[in-house]
PDB file of C-alpha atoms in Angstrom:
ATOM      1  CA  MET A   1     -24.576   1.109   7.893  1.00 68.00           C
ATOM      2  CA  PHE A   2     -22.216   2.034  10.722  1.00 76.00           C
ATOM      3  CA  SER A   3     -21.583   5.760  10.886  1.00 74.00           C
ATOM      4  CA  TYR A   4     -18.336   7.264  12.094  1.00 67.00           C
ATOM      5  CA  ASP A   5     -20.142   8.720  15.125  1.00 74.00           C
ATOM      6  CA  SER A   6     -21.678   5.392  16.130  1.00 79.00           C
ATOM      7  CA  ILE A   7     -18.328   3.590  15.861  1.00 80.00           C
ATOM      8  CA  ARG A   8     -16.624   6.327  17.859  1.00 78.00           C
ATOM      9  CA  LYS A   9     -19.123   5.825  20.707  1.00 82.00           C
ATOM     10  CA  MET A  10     -18.572   2.063  20.914  1.00 85.00           C
ATOM     11  CA  ASN A  11     -16.816   0.603  23.937  1.00 88.00           C
ATOM     12  CA  GLU A  12     -14.298  -2.237  23.709  1.00 87.00           C
ATOM     13  CA  THR A  13     -16.970  -4.950  23.856  1.00 90.00           C
ATOM     14  CA  GLU A  14     -19.058  -3.272  21.166  1.00 89.00           C
ATOM     15  CA  LEU A  15     -16.029  -2.844  18.923  1.00 88.00           C
ATOM     16  CA  GLY A  16     -15.440  -6.586  19.227  1.00 89.00           C
ATOM     17  CA  ILE A  17     -19.014  -7.214  18.053  1.00 91.00           C
ATOM     18  CA  TYR A  18     -18.579  -4.720  15.207  1.00 89.00           C
ATOM     19  CA  LYS A  19     -15.408  -6.438  13.959  1.00 88.00           C
ATOM     20  CA  TYR A  20     -17.099  -9.839  14.042  1.00 90.00           C
ATOM     21  CA  ILE A  21     -20.101  -8.548  12.098  1.00 89.00           C
ATOM     22  CA  ILE A  22     -17.980  -6.891   9.405  1.00 85.00           C
ATOM     23  CA  ALA A  23     -16.035 -10.134   8.965  1.00 85.00           C
ATOM     24  CA  ASN A  24     -19.213 -12.252   8.824  1.00 88.00           C
ATOM     25  CA  LEU A  25     -21.811 -10.180   6.960  1.00 86.00           C
ATOM     26  CA  ASP A  26     -23.102 -13.270   5.135  1.00 87.00           C
ATOM     27  CA  LYS A  27     -23.892 -15.079   8.392  1.00 90.00           C
ATOM     28  CA  ILE A  28     -25.491 -12.333  10.482  1.00 91.00           C
ATOM     29  CA  PRO A  29     -28.939 -12.227   8.754  1.00 91.00           C
ATOM     30  CA  PHE A  30     -29.403 -15.908   9.643  1.00 92.00           C
ATOM     31  CA  MET A  31     -28.148 -15.765  13.234  1.00 93.00           C
ATOM     32  CA  THR A  32     -30.373 -15.390  16.264  1.00 94.00           C
ATOM     33  CA  ILE A  33     -29.368 -12.921  18.923  1.00 94.00           C
ATOM     34  CA  ARG A  34     -28.270 -15.820  21.114  1.00 95.00           C
ATOM     35  CA  GLU A  35     -26.121 -17.326  18.359  1.00 95.00           C
ATOM     36  CA  LEU A  36     -24.391 -13.988  17.827  1.00 94.00           C
ATOM     37  CA  SER A  37     -23.828 -13.521  21.545  1.00 93.00           C
ATOM     38  CA  GLU A  38     -22.285 -16.992  21.802  1.00 94.00           C
ATOM     39  CA  ALA A  39     -20.086 -16.378  18.761  1.00 94.00           C
ATOM     40  CA  VAL A  40     -18.522 -13.291  20.346  1.00 93.00           C
ATOM     41  CA  HIS A  41     -18.712 -14.637  23.921  1.00 94.00           C
ATOM     42  CA  ILE A  42     -20.971 -11.957  25.392  1.00 93.00           C
ATOM     43  CA  SER A  43     -24.510 -11.727  26.755  1.00 94.00           C
ATOM     44  CA  THR A  44     -27.589 -11.075  24.631  1.00 94.00           C
ATOM     45  CA  SER A  45     -28.120  -7.829  26.532  1.00 93.00           C
ATOM     46  CA  SER A  46     -24.686  -6.676  25.331  1.00 93.00           C
ATOM     47  CA  VAL A  47     -25.756  -7.401  21.748  1.00 93.00           C
ATOM     48  CA  LEU A  48     -28.897  -5.309  22.256  1.00 94.00           C
ATOM     49  CA  ARG A  49     -26.859  -2.433  23.672  1.00 92.00           C
ATOM     50  CA  PHE A  50     -24.629  -2.689  20.609  1.00 92.00           C
ATOM     51  CA  CYS A  51     -27.685  -2.445  18.338  1.00 91.00           C
ATOM     52  CA  ASN A  52     -28.845   0.657  20.221  1.00 90.00           C
ATOM     53  CA  THR A  53     -25.409   2.261  19.913  1.00 88.00           C
ATOM     54  CA  ALA A  54     -25.485   1.542  16.162  1.00 87.00           C
ATOM     55  CA  GLY A  55     -28.871   3.281  15.913  1.00 88.00           C
ATOM     56  CA  PHE A  56     -31.284   0.328  15.926  1.00 90.00           C
ATOM     57  CA  GLU A  57     -34.028  -0.286  18.482  1.00 91.00           C
ATOM     58  CA  LYS A  58     -34.339  -4.041  17.970  1.00 93.00           C
ATOM     59  CA  TYR A  59     -32.092  -6.891  16.859  1.00 93.00           C
ATOM     60  CA  ALA A  60     -34.505  -7.795  14.040  1.00 93.00           C
ATOM     61  CA  GLU A  61     -34.231  -4.258  12.685  1.00 93.00           C
ATOM     62  CA  PHE A  62     -30.455  -4.523  12.855  1.00 92.00           C
ATOM     63  CA  LYS A  63     -30.455  -7.836  10.929  1.00 92.00           C
ATOM     64  CA  LYS A  64     -32.529  -6.298   8.130  1.00 92.00           C
ATOM     65  CA  ALA A  65     -30.006  -3.488   7.836  1.00 90.00           C
ATOM     66  CA  VAL A  66     -27.171  -6.020   7.617  1.00 89.00           C
ATOM     67  CA  GLN A  67     -29.024  -7.895   4.867  1.00 88.00           C
ATOM     68  CA  SER A  68     -29.506  -4.653   2.913  1.00 87.00           C
ATOM     69  CA  GLU A  69     -25.843  -3.786   3.345  1.00 81.00           C
ATOM     70  CA  LYS A  70     -24.794  -7.211   2.105  1.00 78.00           C
ATOM     71  CA  GLU A  71     -26.997  -6.930  -0.986  1.00 78.00           C
ATOM     72  CA  SER A  72     -25.740  -3.432  -1.805  1.00 70.00           C
ATOM     73  CA  ILE A  73     -22.152  -4.668  -1.660  1.00 62.00           C
ATOM     74  CA  ARG A  74     -23.005  -7.575  -3.961  1.00 60.00           C
ATOM     75  CA  THR A  75     -24.839  -5.439  -6.533  1.00 57.00           C
ATOM     76  CA  SER A  76     -22.456  -2.465  -6.634  1.00 53.00           C
ATOM     77  CA  PRO A  77     -19.765  -3.098  -9.265  1.00 59.00           C
ATOM     78  CA  PRO A  78     -16.345  -1.613  -8.559  1.00 57.00           C
ATOM     79  CA  ARG A  79     -15.465   1.589 -10.373  1.00 67.00           C
ATOM     80  CA  GLU A  80     -13.121   1.330 -13.335  1.00 68.00           C
ATOM     81  CA  ASP A  81     -10.140   2.768 -11.460  1.00 73.00           C
ATOM     82  CA  LEU A  82     -10.639   0.228  -8.683  1.00 81.00           C
ATOM     83  CA  LYS A  83     -10.883  -2.545 -11.272  1.00 81.00           C
ATOM     84  CA  GLU A  84      -7.492  -1.529 -12.637  1.00 83.00           C
ATOM     85  CA  ILE A  85      -5.884  -1.640  -9.201  1.00 86.00           C
ATOM     86  CA  LEU A  86      -7.516  -4.989  -8.440  1.00 86.00           C
ATOM     87  CA  ARG A  87      -6.243  -6.395 -11.734  1.00 83.00           C
ATOM     88  CA  TYR A  88      -2.750  -5.229 -10.857  1.00 86.00           C
ATOM     89  CA  MET A  89      -2.866  -6.738  -7.375  1.00 89.00           C
ATOM     90  CA  THR A  90      -4.120 -10.036  -8.765  1.00 87.00           C
ATOM     91  CA  GLY A  91      -1.302 -10.048 -11.299  1.00 86.00           C
ATOM     92  CA  THR A  92       1.350  -9.764  -8.588  1.00 89.00           C
ATOM     93  CA  ASN A  93       0.458 -13.191  -7.238  1.00 88.00           C
ATOM     94  CA  THR A  94       3.059 -14.906  -9.418  1.00 88.00           C
ATOM     95  CA  SER A  95       6.464 -16.468  -8.864  1.00 90.00           C
ATOM     96  CA  ALA A  96       7.995 -14.040 -11.389  1.00 89.00           C
ATOM     97  CA  PHE A  97       6.848 -11.004  -9.395  1.00 92.00           C
ATOM     98  CA  GLU A  98       7.972 -12.578  -6.137  1.00 94.00           C
ATOM     99  CA  GLU A  99      11.429 -13.191  -7.610  1.00 94.00           C
ATOM    100  CA  LYS A 100      11.695  -9.506  -8.524  1.00 93.00           C
ATOM    101  CA  ILE A 101      10.689  -8.445  -5.024  1.00 96.00           C
ATOM    102  CA  GLU A 102      13.136 -10.879  -3.427  1.00 96.00           C
ATOM    103  CA  SER A 103      15.975  -9.691  -5.696  1.00 95.00           C
ATOM    104  CA  ALA A 104      15.248  -6.075  -4.789  1.00 96.00           C
ATOM    105  CA  ALA A 105      15.107  -6.976  -1.100  1.00 96.00           C
ATOM    106  CA  GLU A 106      18.467  -8.729  -1.314  1.00 95.00           C
ATOM    107  CA  LEU A 107      20.014  -5.719  -3.058  1.00 93.00           C
ATOM    108  CA  ILE A 108      18.835  -3.282  -0.398  1.00 95.00           C
ATOM    109  CA  ARG A 109      19.477  -5.639   2.512  1.00 93.00           C
ATOM    110  CA  ASN A 110      23.172  -5.858   1.631  1.00 92.00           C
ATOM    111  CA  ALA A 111      23.649  -2.128   0.979  1.00 94.00           C
ATOM    112  CA  GLU A 112      25.187   0.016   3.711  1.00 91.00           C
ATOM    113  CA  THR A 113      23.754   3.202   2.205  1.00 92.00           C
ATOM    114  CA  VAL A 114      20.184   3.267   0.871  1.00 96.00           C
ATOM    115  CA  ILE A 115      18.763   6.320  -0.900  1.00 96.00           C
ATOM    116  CA  PHE A 116      15.220   6.768  -2.218  1.00 98.00           C
ATOM    117  CA  ALA A 117      14.866   9.542  -4.789  1.00 97.00           C
ATOM    118  CA  GLY A 118      12.171  11.073  -6.945  1.00 96.00           C
ATOM    119  CA  GLN A 119      10.726  14.374  -8.067  1.00 94.00           C
ATOM    120  CA  GLY A 120       7.251  15.833  -7.571  1.00 92.00           C
ATOM    121  CA  SER A 121       4.776  13.169  -6.452  1.00 92.00           C
ATOM    122  CA  SER A 122       7.504  10.557  -6.796  1.00 94.00           C
ATOM    123  CA  GLY A 123       9.650  12.631  -4.449  1.00 95.00           C
ATOM    124  CA  THR A 124       6.920  12.478  -1.830  1.00 95.00           C
ATOM    125  CA  LEU A 125       6.766   8.711  -2.291  1.00 96.00           C
ATOM    126  CA  ALA A 126      10.552   8.523  -1.945  1.00 97.00           C
ATOM    127  CA  LYS A 127      10.326  10.179   1.463  1.00 97.00           C
ATOM    128  CA  TYR A 128       7.600   7.751   2.473  1.00 97.00           C
ATOM    129  CA  GLY A 129       9.565   4.747   1.214  1.00 97.00           C
ATOM    130  CA  ALA A 130      12.660   5.747   3.173  1.00 97.00           C
ATOM    131  CA  ARG A 131      10.643   6.205   6.354  1.00 97.00           C
ATOM    132  CA  TYR A 132       8.844   2.887   5.890  1.00 97.00           C
ATOM    133  CA  PHE A 133      12.105   0.995   5.391  1.00 97.00           C
ATOM    134  CA  THR A 134      13.586   2.707   8.432  1.00 96.00           C
ATOM    135  CA  ASN A 135      10.509   1.789  10.473  1.00 95.00           C
ATOM    136  CA  LEU A 136      11.104  -1.856   9.570  1.00 94.00           C
ATOM    137  CA  GLY A 137      14.762  -1.742  10.562  1.00 92.00           C
ATOM    138  CA  LYS A 138      16.637  -0.805   7.368  1.00 94.00           C
ATOM    139  CA  PHE A 139      17.815   2.794   7.588  1.00 95.00           C
ATOM    140  CA  ALA A 140      17.227   4.782   4.412  1.00 96.00           C
ATOM    141  CA  VAL A 141      17.180   8.413   3.330  1.00 95.00           C
ATOM    142  CA  GLY A 142      14.554   9.931   1.036  1.00 96.00           C
ATOM    143  CA  LEU A 143      15.443  12.753  -1.349  1.00 95.00           C
ATOM    144  CA  GLU A 144      12.878  14.755  -3.303  1.00 93.00           C
ATOM    145  CA  ASP A 145      15.465  17.269  -4.484  1.00 90.00           C
ATOM    146  CA  THR A 146      17.173  15.720  -7.490  1.00 89.00           C
ATOM    147  CA  PHE A 147      19.530  18.701  -7.640  1.00 89.00           C
ATOM    148  CA  TYR A 148      21.026  17.582  -4.336  1.00 84.00           C
ATOM    149  CA  PRO A 149      24.822  17.715  -4.765  1.00 84.00           C
ATOM    150  CA  VAL A 150      26.242  14.217  -4.774  1.00 80.00           C
ATOM    151  CA  GLY A 151      29.955  14.965  -5.221  1.00 72.00           C
ATOM    152  CA  ASN A 152      31.898  13.859  -2.171  1.00 71.00           C
ATOM    153  CA  ASN A 153      28.847  13.850   0.083  1.00 68.00           C
ATOM    154  CA  PHE A 154      28.082  10.198  -0.535  1.00 70.00           C
ATOM    155  CA  PRO A 155      30.359   7.205  -0.010  1.00 77.00           C
ATOM    156  CA  HIS A 156      31.015   4.796  -2.850  1.00 80.00           C
ATOM    157  CA  GLY A 157      28.719   1.801  -3.052  1.00 82.00           C
ATOM    158  CA  GLY A 158      25.168   1.516  -1.819  1.00 92.00           C
ATOM    159  CA  ALA A 159      21.720   1.270  -3.346  1.00 96.00           C
ATOM    160  CA  LEU A 160      19.609   3.951  -4.991  1.00 97.00           C
ATOM    161  CA  VAL A 161      15.879   3.380  -5.402  1.00 98.00           C
ATOM    162  CA  ALA A 162      14.724   5.791  -8.120  1.00 98.00           C
ATOM    163  CA  LEU A 163      11.009   6.484  -8.495  1.00 97.00           C
ATOM    164  CA  SER A 164       9.467   7.941 -11.640  1.00 95.00           C
ATOM    165  CA  GLU A 165       6.094   7.194 -13.192  1.00 93.00           C
ATOM    166  CA  SER A 166       7.210   8.132 -16.705  1.00 92.00           C
ATOM    167  CA  GLY A 167      10.835   7.125 -16.320  1.00 94.00           C
ATOM    168  CA  GLU A 168      11.643  10.065 -18.586  1.00 95.00           C
ATOM    169  CA  THR A 169      12.178  12.866 -16.063  1.00 93.00           C
ATOM    170  CA  LYS A 170      15.496  14.342 -17.145  1.00 95.00           C
ATOM    171  CA  GLU A 171      16.487  15.569 -13.683  1.00 95.00           C
ATOM    172  CA  VAL A 172      15.876  12.162 -12.110  1.00 96.00           C
ATOM    173  CA  ASN A 173      17.784  10.342 -14.831  1.00 96.00           C
ATOM    174  CA  ASN A 174      20.756  12.703 -14.492  1.00 95.00           C
ATOM    175  CA  PHE A 175      20.640  12.156 -10.736  1.00 94.00           C
ATOM    176  CA  VAL A 176      20.838   8.403 -11.306  1.00 95.00           C
ATOM    177  CA  LEU A 177      23.884   8.846 -13.543  1.00 94.00           C
ATOM    178  CA  GLN A 178      25.688  10.657 -10.717  1.00 92.00           C
ATOM    179  CA  PHE A 179      25.130   7.693  -8.423  1.00 92.00           C
ATOM    180  CA  ARG A 180      26.354   5.359 -11.137  1.00 91.00           C
ATOM    181  CA  LYS A 181      29.721   7.103 -10.855  1.00 90.00           C
ATOM    182  CA  LYS A 182      29.623   6.290  -7.138  1.00 90.00           C
ATOM    183  CA  ASP A 183      29.211   2.574  -7.882  1.00 90.00           C
ATOM    184  CA  PHE A 184      25.681   2.529  -6.495  1.00 94.00           C
ATOM    185  CA  SER A 185      23.372  -0.293  -7.543  1.00 95.00           C
ATOM    186  CA  ILE A 186      20.255   1.201  -9.124  1.00 97.00           C
ATOM    187  CA  LEU A 187      16.736  -0.102  -8.601  1.00 98.00           C
ATOM    188  CA  SER A 188      13.992   1.816 -10.378  1.00 98.00           C
ATOM    189  CA  ILE A 189      10.230   1.611  -9.956  1.00 97.00           C
ATOM    190  CA  THR A 190       8.521   2.941 -13.073  1.00 95.00           C
ATOM    191  CA  ASN A 191       5.260   2.562 -14.948  1.00 90.00           C
ATOM    192  CA  SER A 192       6.952   1.378 -18.141  1.00 88.00           C
ATOM    193  CA  PRO A 193       9.701  -1.252 -18.360  1.00 90.00           C
ATOM    194  CA  HIS A 194      10.909   0.406 -21.570  1.00 91.00           C
ATOM    195  CA  SER A 195      11.543   3.885 -20.149  1.00 94.00           C
ATOM    196  CA  THR A 196      14.952   5.551 -20.097  1.00 96.00           C
ATOM    197  CA  LEU A 197      15.183   5.199 -16.322  1.00 97.00           C
ATOM    198  CA  ALA A 198      14.417   1.493 -16.532  1.00 95.00           C
ATOM    199  CA  LYS A 199      17.246   1.101 -19.040  1.00 95.00           C
ATOM    200  CA  LEU A 200      19.652   3.029 -16.796  1.00 96.00           C
ATOM    201  CA  SER A 201      18.908   0.729 -13.874  1.00 96.00           C
ATOM    202  CA  ASP A 202      20.402  -2.563 -12.772  1.00 95.00           C
ATOM    203  CA  TRP A 203      16.933  -3.717 -11.713  1.00 95.00           C
ATOM    204  CA  ASN A 204      13.538  -2.392 -12.675  1.00 95.00           C
ATOM    205  CA  ILE A 205      10.088  -3.156 -11.338  1.00 95.00           C
ATOM    206  CA  SER A 206       7.324  -1.722 -13.502  1.00 92.00           C
ATOM    207  CA  TYR A 207       3.595  -1.640 -12.814  1.00 90.00           C
ATOM    208  CA  MET A 208       2.139  -0.752 -16.245  1.00 86.00           C
ATOM    209  CA  MET A 209      -1.003   1.152 -15.212  1.00 86.00           C
ATOM    210  CA  ASN A 210      -3.005   3.392 -17.538  1.00 81.00           C
ATOM    211  CA  HIS A 211      -1.211   6.716 -17.904  1.00 77.00           C
ATOM    212  CA  GLU A 212      -3.534   9.567 -16.954  1.00 75.00           C
ATOM    213  CA  ARG A 213      -3.115  13.344 -17.061  1.00 75.00           C
ATOM    214  CA  ILE A 214      -5.696  15.913 -15.955  1.00 73.00           C
ATOM    215  CA  ASN A 215      -6.099  19.654 -15.328  1.00 70.00           C
ATOM    216  CA  GLY A 216      -3.773  20.807 -18.057  1.00 69.00           C
ATOM    217  CA  GLY A 217      -1.255  18.001 -17.909  1.00 70.00           C
ATOM    218  CA  PHE A 218      -0.851  17.076 -14.248  1.00 74.00           C
ATOM    219  CA  ASN A 219      -0.023  13.413 -13.732  1.00 74.00           C
ATOM    220  CA  ALA A 220      -2.935  11.510 -12.182  1.00 77.00           C
ATOM    221  CA  THR A 221      -1.682   7.969 -12.781  1.00 83.00           C
ATOM    222  CA  THR A 222      -2.374   5.893  -9.692  1.00 86.00           C
ATOM    223  CA  GLN A 223       0.639   5.380  -7.438  1.00 92.00           C
ATOM    224  CA  VAL A 224      -0.908   2.607  -5.352  1.00 93.00           C
ATOM    225  CA  PRO A 225       1.383  -0.001  -7.011  1.00 94.00           C
ATOM    226  CA  VAL A 226       4.472   2.024  -6.028  1.00 96.00           C
ATOM    227  CA  LEU A 227       3.434   1.969  -2.376  1.00 96.00           C
ATOM    228  CA  PHE A 228       2.685  -1.738  -2.623  1.00 96.00           C
ATOM    229  CA  ILE A 229       6.040  -2.546  -4.225  1.00 96.00           C
ATOM    230  CA  MET A 230       8.049  -0.545  -1.687  1.00 97.00           C
ATOM    231  CA  GLU A 231       6.200  -2.048   1.254  1.00 97.00           C
ATOM    232  CA  ALA A 232       6.528  -5.573  -0.169  1.00 96.00           C
ATOM    233  CA  ILE A 233      10.306  -5.166  -0.508  1.00 97.00           C
ATOM    234  CA  ALA A 234      10.619  -3.750   3.008  1.00 96.00           C
ATOM    235  CA  ARG A 235       8.615  -6.608   4.472  1.00 95.00           C
ATOM    236  CA  ARG A 236      10.782  -9.207   2.727  1.00 94.00           C
ATOM    237  CA  ILE A 237      13.847  -7.574   4.282  1.00 92.00           C
ATOM    238  CA  ASP A 238      12.214  -7.502   7.704  1.00 82.00           C
ATOM    239  CA  LYS A 239      11.105 -11.131   7.382  1.00 77.00           C
ATOM    240  CA  LYS A 240      14.614 -12.302   6.434  1.00 68.00           C
ATOM    241  CA  ASN A 241      16.158 -10.328   9.300  1.00 66.00           C
ATOM    242  CA  THR A 242      13.850 -11.957  11.841  1.00 63.00           C
ATOM    243  CA  LEU A 243      14.528 -15.528  10.724  1.00 52.00           C
TER     244      LEU A 243
END
């Protein structure tokens, strides 16, 4: 209903109206122009200018478009891949999941050295995870090269967060074993809780999504849960630090 171009042209007042409408789609079809103007604390003429910016000549025309948008949202079922992600997100709203996140946060909070590691797509996520943790105040380093020489380059002790969808990537698992010799605590985030990497770890958080490969074997399993888990842990650390 709102195109990118129309939103881009909106001024600060119009953006305020837009945000209110998006948050109250169910109410708008039943609101008069005066009721809407009072709800967002502006004049009715400002509402009309907003309608014009959005591509509608009259407020009544705009309300009909909102009603159509609301009905299309209600009648459009989510795609199967979205359903899977929604099921996962719903399943995280448990005390058991929260305990895992809190335990992981405590592990990383107390570690002087924090390394995120992975290979391929997981390596890219490792870099993101390290940056996100650093943004929230816990310095971390992300490695996507699992052939990185550990040797004397790392101090003893610390925390390694190993990412692997399959948990069976030989190079990643060998990398983890090197950090074991350095007395690092190992947290892994994998799809399966029964993978080799999960067994090598002190703590494992698994997300158990449907495994998917396309285009000759490339991994297409969603990594949304990995991002969610990493961000949830980082936010628990940040929250504890600000108390």
